[in-house]
mmCIF file of C-alpha atoms in Angstrom:
data_model
loop_
_atom_site.group_PDB
_atom_site.id
_atom_site.type_symbol
_atom_site.label_atom_id
_atom_site.label_comp_id
_atom_site.label_asym_id
_atom_site.label_seq_id
_atom_site.Cartn_x
_atom_site.Cartn_y
_atom_site.Cartn_z
ATOM 1 C CA MET A 1 -29.172 34.625 19.109
ATOM 2 C CA HIS A 2 -30.649 34.449 15.826
ATOM 3 C CA ALA A 3 -32.324 31.186 15.009
ATOM 4 C CA SER A 4 -30.260 30.572 11.931
ATOM 5 C CA ARG A 5 -27.184 30.976 14.027
ATOM 6 C CA ARG A 6 -28.510 28.508 16.419
ATOM 7 C CA ALA A 7 -29.038 25.682 14.068
ATOM 8 C CA PRO A 8 -25.553 24.360 13.623
ATOM 9 C CA TYR A 9 -25.399 23.767 17.484
ATOM 10 C CA GLY A 10 -28.764 21.825 17.177
ATOM 11 C CA PHE A 11 -27.251 19.349 14.603
ATOM 12 C CA LEU A 12 -24.140 18.975 16.439
ATOM 13 C CA ALA A 13 -25.986 18.285 19.853
ATOM 14 C CA PRO A 14 -26.731 14.684 19.347
ATOM 15 C CA PHE A 15 -23.295 14.098 18.695
ATOM 16 C CA LEU A 16 -22.039 16.196 21.546
ATOM 17 C CA LEU A 17 -24.368 14.438 23.968
ATOM 18 C CA VAL A 18 -23.016 11.026 22.945
ATOM 19 C CA PHE A 19 -19.568 12.184 23.058
ATOM 20 C CA VAL A 20 -19.823 13.613 26.519
ATOM 21 C CA LEU A 21 -21.714 10.477 27.767
ATOM 22 C CA PHE A 22 -19.603 7.823 26.253
ATOM 23 C CA TRP A 23 -15.954 9.297 25.956
ATOM 24 C CA GLY A 24 -15.746 12.566 28.234
ATOM 25 C CA TRP A 25 -17.477 11.097 31.480
ATOM 26 C CA PRO A 26 -15.499 7.818 31.578
ATOM 27 C CA LEU A 27 -12.482 10.017 30.874
ATOM 28 C CA ILE A 28 -13.045 11.981 34.042
ATOM 29 C CA GLN A 29 -14.314 8.992 36.081
ATOM 30 C CA SER A 30 -10.914 6.842 35.372
ATOM 31 C CA VAL A 31 -8.995 9.959 36.413
ATOM 32 C CA LEU A 32 -10.871 10.006 39.725
ATOM 33 C CA LEU A 33 -10.528 6.293 39.963
ATOM 34 C CA SER A 34 -6.803 6.436 39.990
ATOM 35 C CA PHE A 35 -6.889 8.523 42.995
ATOM 36 C CA GLN A 36 -9.004 6.043 45.075
ATOM 37 C CA ASN A 37 -8.216 2.884 46.948
ATOM 38 C CA THR A 38 -10.583 0.484 45.204
ATOM 39 C CA ARG A 39 -9.508 -2.494 47.420
ATOM 40 C CA VAL A 40 -11.575 -1.546 50.199
ATOM 41 C CA SER A 41 -15.186 -1.215 50.769
ATOM 42 C CA PRO A 42 -16.646 1.340 50.245
ATOM 43 C CA TRP A 43 -13.953 2.801 48.000
ATOM 44 C CA VAL A 44 -12.130 5.856 49.437
ATOM 45 C CA PHE A 45 -9.865 8.660 48.072
ATOM 46 C CA ASP A 46 -6.477 8.099 48.791
ATOM 47 C CA LEU A 47 -4.600 10.451 46.437
ATOM 48 C CA GLY A 48 -1.247 8.581 46.272
ATOM 49 C CA VAL A 49 -2.125 4.874 47.054
ATOM 50 C CA ASN A 50 -2.022 4.054 43.313
ATOM 51 C CA TRP A 51 0.486 6.313 42.051
ATOM 52 C CA ARG A 52 3.061 5.196 44.923
ATOM 53 C CA ARG A 53 2.329 1.594 44.190
ATOM 54 C CA LEU A 54 3.426 2.190 40.667
ATOM 55 C CA LEU A 55 7.005 3.083 41.918
ATOM 56 C CA ILE A 56 7.673 0.067 43.805
ATOM 57 C CA ASP A 57 5.271 -2.509 41.881
ATOM 58 C CA ARG A 58 8.289 -4.965 40.538
ATOM 59 C CA ALA A 59 5.396 -6.639 38.226
ATOM 60 C CA PHE A 60 4.676 -3.218 36.876
ATOM 61 C CA HIS A 61 8.426 -2.515 36.162
ATOM 62 C CA ASN A 62 8.770 -6.056 34.507
ATOM 63 C CA ALA A 63 5.915 -5.236 32.241
ATOM 64 C CA LEU A 64 7.417 -1.757 31.367
ATOM 65 C CA TRP A 65 10.751 -3.517 30.549
ATOM 66 C CA ASN A 66 9.021 -6.026 28.220
ATOM 67 C CA THR A 67 7.131 -3.253 26.591
ATOM 68 C CA LEU A 68 10.349 -1.091 26.018
ATOM 69 C CA LEU A 69 12.102 -4.133 24.902
ATOM 70 C CA VAL A 70 9.698 -4.518 22.020
ATOM 71 C CA LEU A 71 9.832 -0.904 21.340
ATOM 72 C CA VAL A 72 13.478 -0.751 21.021
ATOM 73 C CA VAL A 73 14.126 -4.338 19.106
ATOM 74 C CA GLN A 74 10.855 -4.669 17.100
ATOM 75 C CA VAL A 75 10.086 -1.003 15.921
ATOM 76 C CA PRO A 76 13.440 -0.157 14.423
ATOM 77 C CA LEU A 77 13.757 -3.666 12.863
ATOM 78 C CA MET A 78 10.013 -3.076 11.352
ATOM 79 C CA LEU A 79 10.579 0.255 10.039
ATOM 80 C CA ALA A 80 14.058 -0.800 8.457
ATOM 81 C CA LEU A 81 12.054 -3.695 6.812
ATOM 82 C CA ALA A 82 9.278 -1.544 5.799
ATOM 83 C CA THR A 83 11.570 0.676 3.916
ATOM 84 C CA ALA A 84 13.505 -1.718 2.160
ATOM 85 C CA LEU A 85 10.061 -3.312 1.248
ATOM 86 C CA ALA A 86 8.550 0.092 0.094
ATOM 87 C CA LEU A 87 11.877 0.462 -2.138
ATOM 88 C CA ALA A 88 11.406 -2.627 -3.644
ATOM 89 C CA LEU A 89 7.648 -1.961 -4.106
ATOM 90 C CA ASP A 90 8.498 1.350 -5.969
ATOM 91 C CA THR A 91 11.087 -0.264 -8.557
ATOM 92 C CA PRO A 92 9.368 0.641 -11.922
ATOM 93 C CA PHE A 93 10.194 -2.646 -13.556
ATOM 94 C CA LEU A 94 8.710 -4.736 -10.720
ATOM 95 C CA ARG A 95 6.096 -7.017 -12.216
ATOM 96 C CA TRP A 96 2.563 -7.989 -10.295
ATOM 97 C CA ARG A 97 3.231 -4.936 -8.512
ATOM 98 C CA ALA A 98 -0.523 -4.262 -7.489
ATOM 99 C CA PHE A 99 -0.877 -7.850 -6.371
ATOM 100 C CA LEU A 100 2.533 -7.457 -4.271
ATOM 101 C CA ARG A 101 1.383 -4.327 -2.475
ATOM 102 C CA PHE A 102 -2.157 -5.960 -1.473
ATOM 103 C CA ALA A 103 -0.044 -9.044 -0.412
ATOM 104 C CA PHE A 104 1.945 -7.319 1.985
ATOM 105 C CA PHE A 105 -0.533 -5.126 3.215
ATOM 106 C CA ALA A 106 -2.995 -8.018 3.948
ATOM 107 C CA PRO A 107 -1.636 -8.981 7.127
ATOM 108 C CA VAL A 108 -3.033 -5.926 8.851
ATOM 109 C CA VAL A 109 -6.569 -6.633 8.009
ATOM 110 C CA VAL A 110 -6.411 -10.233 9.252
ATOM 111 C CA SER A 111 -8.155 -10.565 12.596
ATOM 112 C CA GLU A 112 -5.655 -10.335 15.771
ATOM 113 C CA VAL A 113 -7.260 -13.459 17.401
ATOM 114 C CA ALA A 114 -6.809 -15.654 14.071
ATOM 115 C CA TYR A 115 -3.401 -14.616 13.233
ATOM 116 C CA SER A 116 -2.512 -15.127 17.117
ATOM 117 C CA VAL A 117 -3.972 -18.663 16.878
ATOM 118 C CA VAL A 118 -1.851 -19.470 13.651
ATOM 119 C CA PHE A 119 1.256 -18.371 15.291
ATOM 120 C CA ARG A 120 0.473 -20.134 18.647
ATOM 121 C CA LEU A 121 0.198 -23.365 16.455
ATOM 122 C CA LEU A 122 3.151 -22.690 14.132
ATOM 123 C CA PHE A 123 5.633 -22.272 17.417
ATOM 124 C CA ASN A 124 4.033 -25.208 19.465
ATOM 125 C CA GLY A 125 6.936 -27.227 20.762
ATOM 126 C CA ASN A 126 5.367 -30.623 20.114
ATOM 127 C CA PHE A 127 3.827 -30.408 16.729
ATOM 128 C CA GLY A 128 4.357 -26.927 15.470
ATOM 129 C CA ALA A 129 5.252 -26.321 11.834
ATOM 130 C CA VAL A 130 8.465 -24.609 12.680
ATOM 131 C CA ASN A 131 10.027 -27.334 14.793
ATOM 132 C CA GLU A 132 8.753 -29.853 12.375
ATOM 133 C CA GLY A 133 10.752 -28.072 9.629
ATOM 134 C CA LEU A 134 13.612 -27.835 11.991
ATOM 135 C CA ARG A 135 13.501 -31.603 12.891
ATOM 136 C CA ALA A 136 13.542 -32.301 8.903
ATOM 137 C CA LEU A 137 17.033 -30.499 9.062
ATOM 138 C CA GLY A 138 18.223 -32.484 12.061
ATOM 139 C CA ILE A 139 17.691 -29.754 14.536
ATOM 140 C CA ASN A 140 15.914 -29.983 17.702
ATOM 141 C CA GLY A 141 14.132 -26.586 18.166
ATOM 142 C CA PRO A 142 13.195 -25.114 21.298
ATOM 143 C CA ASN A 143 9.885 -25.175 23.251
ATOM 144 C CA TRP A 144 9.148 -21.699 21.941
ATOM 145 C CA LEU A 145 6.358 -20.474 23.844
ATOM 146 C CA HIS A 146 7.410 -21.793 27.461
ATOM 147 C CA GLU A 147 10.814 -20.539 27.341
ATOM 148 C CA GLY A 148 11.128 -16.488 28.200
ATOM 149 C CA ALA A 149 13.651 -15.560 25.405
ATOM 150 C CA THR A 150 12.188 -17.594 22.687
ATOM 151 C CA ALA A 151 8.435 -16.470 23.586
ATOM 152 C CA LYS A 152 9.564 -12.868 23.334
ATOM 153 C CA ALA A 153 11.235 -13.545 19.926
ATOM 154 C CA VAL A 154 7.942 -15.043 18.730
ATOM 155 C CA ILE A 155 6.131 -11.679 19.670
ATOM 156 C CA VAL A 156 8.543 -9.779 18.123
ATOM 157 C CA LEU A 157 8.248 -11.863 15.032
ATOM 158 C CA ALA A 158 4.658 -11.852 14.854
ATOM 159 C CA LEU A 159 4.383 -8.072 15.148
ATOM 160 C CA THR A 160 6.976 -7.588 12.640
ATOM 161 C CA TRP A 161 4.982 -9.998 10.053
ATOM 162 C CA ARG A 162 1.484 -8.083 10.830
ATOM 163 C CA TRP A 163 2.733 -4.272 10.564
ATOM 164 C CA THR A 164 5.740 -4.342 8.243
ATOM 165 C CA GLY A 165 3.735 -4.046 5.122
ATOM 166 C CA TYR A 166 1.219 -1.681 6.633
ATOM 167 C CA ASN A 167 4.113 0.775 7.214
ATOM 168 C CA ALA A 168 5.465 -0.098 3.617
ATOM 169 C CA ILE A 169 2.615 1.058 2.097
ATOM 170 C CA ILE A 170 2.646 4.374 4.204
ATOM 171 C CA LEU A 171 6.256 4.747 3.216
ATOM 172 C CA LEU A 172 5.507 3.973 -0.428
ATOM 173 C CA ALA A 173 3.119 6.819 -0.794
ATOM 174 C CA GLY A 174 6.021 9.017 0.723
ATOM 175 C CA LEU A 175 8.643 7.841 -1.779
ATOM 176 C CA GLN A 176 6.207 8.445 -4.662
ATOM 177 C CA SER A 177 6.010 12.302 -3.432
ATOM 178 C CA ILE A 178 9.600 12.628 -3.894
ATOM 179 C CA PRO A 179 10.196 14.561 -7.227
ATOM 180 C CA LYS A 180 11.938 12.396 -9.782
ATOM 181 C CA ASP A 181 14.144 15.203 -11.095
ATOM 182 C CA LEU A 182 16.237 15.139 -7.763
ATOM 183 C CA TYR A 183 17.303 11.490 -8.592
ATOM 184 C CA GLU A 184 18.053 12.945 -12.296
ATOM 185 C CA ALA A 185 20.182 15.780 -10.430
ATOM 186 C CA ALA A 186 21.819 13.183 -8.468
ATOM 187 C CA ARG A 187 22.770 10.851 -10.999
ATOM 188 C CA MET A 188 24.366 13.646 -13.143
ATOM 189 C CA ASP A 189 26.370 14.758 -10.201
ATOM 190 C CA GLY A 190 27.662 11.257 -10.228
ATOM 191 C CA ALA A 191 25.814 9.843 -7.236
ATOM 192 C CA GLY A 192 25.122 6.124 -6.882
ATOM 193 C CA ALA A 193 22.303 4.120 -5.587
ATOM 194 C CA TRP A 194 23.537 4.199 -1.976
ATOM 195 C CA ARG A 195 24.252 8.074 -2.115
ATOM 196 C CA SER A 196 21.177 9.033 -3.814
ATOM 197 C CA PHE A 197 19.235 6.998 -0.986
ATOM 198 C CA THR A 198 21.087 8.531 1.906
ATOM 199 C CA HIS A 199 21.298 12.160 0.426
ATOM 200 C CA VAL A 200 17.947 12.198 -1.398
ATOM 201 C CA THR A 201 15.425 9.610 -0.372
ATOM 202 C CA LEU A 202 16.137 9.314 3.613
ATOM 203 C CA PRO A 203 15.916 13.044 4.124
ATOM 204 C CA LEU A 204 12.981 13.711 2.238
ATOM 205 C CA LEU A 205 11.339 10.415 3.596
ATOM 206 C CA ALA A 206 12.064 11.590 7.229
ATOM 207 C CA PRO A 207 8.809 13.227 7.977
ATOM 208 C CA VAL A 208 7.099 9.952 6.692
ATOM 209 C CA LEU A 209 9.403 7.736 8.833
ATOM 210 C CA ALA A 210 8.627 9.977 11.869
ATOM 211 C CA PHE A 211 5.049 9.513 11.321
ATOM 212 C CA CYS A 212 5.381 5.734 11.107
ATOM 213 C CA LEU A 213 7.447 5.609 14.359
ATOM 214 C CA VAL A 214 4.895 7.795 16.327
ATOM 215 C CA LEU A 215 2.212 5.397 15.276
ATOM 216 C CA SER A 216 4.395 1.955 16.158
ATOM 217 C CA VAL A 217 5.270 3.908 19.607
ATOM 218 C CA ILE A 218 1.644 4.274 20.616
ATOM 219 C CA GLY A 219 0.614 0.872 19.209
ATOM 220 C CA THR A 220 3.718 -0.750 21.067
ATOM 221 C CA MET A 221 2.512 0.913 24.158
ATOM 222 C CA GLN A 222 -0.885 -0.470 24.115
ATOM 223 C CA LEU A 223 0.306 -4.079 23.038
ATOM 224 C CA PHE A 224 -2.223 -6.527 24.514
ATOM 225 C CA ALA A 225 -3.738 -9.026 21.894
ATOM 226 C CA GLU A 226 -0.110 -10.989 20.902
ATOM 227 C CA PRO A 227 1.039 -11.958 24.662
ATOM 228 C CA TRP A 228 -2.225 -12.692 25.600
ATOM 229 C CA LEU A 229 -3.254 -14.719 22.748
ATOM 230 C CA ILE A 230 0.022 -16.273 21.559
ATOM 231 C CA THR A 231 1.989 -16.972 24.758
ATOM 232 C CA ASP A 232 -0.815 -17.292 26.999
ATOM 233 C CA ARG A 233 -1.710 -14.165 29.193
ATOM 234 C CA GLY A 234 1.964 -12.792 29.102
ATOM 235 C CA GLY A 235 3.676 -16.007 29.799
ATOM 236 C CA PRO A 236 5.737 -18.046 30.471
ATOM 237 C CA GLY A 237 5.647 -16.767 33.970
ATOM 238 C CA ASN A 238 5.533 -13.057 33.221
ATOM 239 C CA ALA A 239 8.226 -13.139 30.629
ATOM 240 C CA THR A 240 6.040 -11.487 28.004
ATOM 241 C CA GLU A 241 3.844 -9.311 30.451
ATOM 242 C CA THR A 242 3.191 -5.951 28.784
ATOM 243 C CA LEU A 243 1.657 -2.878 30.335
ATOM 244 C CA GLY A 244 -1.588 -3.550 28.440
ATOM 245 C CA THR A 245 -1.990 -7.230 29.741
ATOM 246 C CA TYR A 246 -0.784 -5.912 33.281
ATOM 247 C CA LEU A 247 -3.512 -3.206 33.340
ATOM 248 C CA TYR A 248 -5.955 -5.944 31.971
ATOM 249 C CA LYS A 249 -5.188 -8.047 34.878
ATOM 250 C CA GLN A 250 -5.539 -5.373 37.477
ATOM 251 C CA GLY A 251 -8.565 -4.229 36.259
ATOM 252 C CA PHE A 252 -10.742 -7.107 35.276
ATOM 253 C CA VAL A 253 -9.109 -10.165 36.895
ATOM 254 C CA ASN A 254 -8.139 -8.315 40.331
ATOM 255 C CA LEU A 255 -10.935 -5.858 39.930
ATOM 256 C CA ASN A 256 -8.453 -2.926 41.323
ATOM 257 C CA PHE A 257 -9.983 -0.490 38.999
ATOM 258 C CA GLY A 258 -8.177 2.307 40.776
ATOM 259 C CA TYR A 259 -4.561 0.801 40.261
ATOM 260 C CA ALA A 260 -5.789 -0.008 36.640
ATOM 261 C CA SER A 261 -6.337 3.692 35.909
ATOM 262 C CA ALA A 262 -3.354 4.787 37.309
ATOM 263 C CA ILE A 263 -1.618 2.312 35.063
ATOM 264 C CA ALA A 264 -3.639 3.434 32.092
ATOM 265 C CA TYR A 265 -2.680 6.956 32.558
ATOM 266 C CA SER A 266 1.099 6.155 33.048
ATOM 267 C CA ILE A 267 0.964 4.486 29.734
ATOM 268 C CA ALA A 268 -0.714 7.435 28.120
ATOM 269 C CA ALA A 269 1.808 9.927 29.484
ATOM 270 C CA MET A 270 4.753 7.700 28.425
ATOM 271 C CA ALA A 271 3.561 7.179 24.875
ATOM 272 C CA ALA A 272 2.728 11.022 24.512
ATOM 273 C CA LEU A 273 6.221 11.837 25.910
ATOM 274 C CA ILE A 274 7.907 9.161 23.489
ATOM 275 C CA ALA A 275 6.188 10.569 20.430
ATOM 276 C CA ALA A 276 6.681 14.136 21.312
ATOM 277 C CA LEU A 277 10.340 13.315 21.790
ATOM 278 C CA ASN A 278 10.304 11.470 18.204
ATOM 279 C CA LEU A 279 8.629 14.373 16.468
ATOM 280 C CA LEU A 280 11.172 16.657 18.304
ATOM 281 C CA LEU A 281 14.312 14.754 16.930
ATOM 282 C CA ALA A 282 12.757 14.386 13.348
ATOM 283 C CA ARG A 283 12.071 18.052 13.128
ATOM 284 C CA LYS A 284 15.729 18.845 14.542
ATOM 285 C CA GLY A 285 16.942 16.356 11.835
ATOM 286 C CA ALA A 286 14.928 17.953 8.984
ATOM 287 C CA GLU A 287 16.083 21.460 9.887
ATOM 288 C CA ALA A 288 19.829 20.316 10.286
#
């Protein structure tokens, strides 16, 4: 091969070497680990030991249920709020528009640890600001972080606060790409605000909504920081245990790396499946 043709490969070689060492090899090693029994010494290959356990492990099923609950409740709520917020931010006569866009986007740049600590303090049953406010109204607030249902509600609220503005900015970009003459044509045909939204805005915004949905699905399947930091490692009991916290406990608390690898690949497979299903439905909806 001519020297000039080999030159690009020479420039790429350092990156490819780092990629193989720190990304490719761990990927292969974790696949191999998922087929090993790491609860014995030395580790032995047992092709089904970890994958069989996934089918009968009630703790894993509980973590999966909690993750899917967040996915079904929080993600649609957040996307509905984000769409409403994007429409509000796109209003022509809105004042302080640039500041408001920054203000709603700001939560996503706040450290997960910092905002989790704030939510933990706000919803403290003894001295939290939320219960203090409820007491001022004559209402005895619940012990938010020590009851399963309210702890889940706090997680949903925290995630919605953090990610609604982020999705709203993405949707706002989609809104601004819709040609304004379509709204003029709809208005001339006698369409009101609601019909313009359902017949013009929503269909043309569907691909952007599908994109936000896929990002949210992937993020929810990896959910770790909020249940770990706000509700004390998936508590109370295992009421807010998610696949991410369960994986961490198996891998770095119990040191069962084989089972943790099997959990990791099951999360990746489910996230890919749900994301592909979302994209397929969105494509069919756009073609209809």
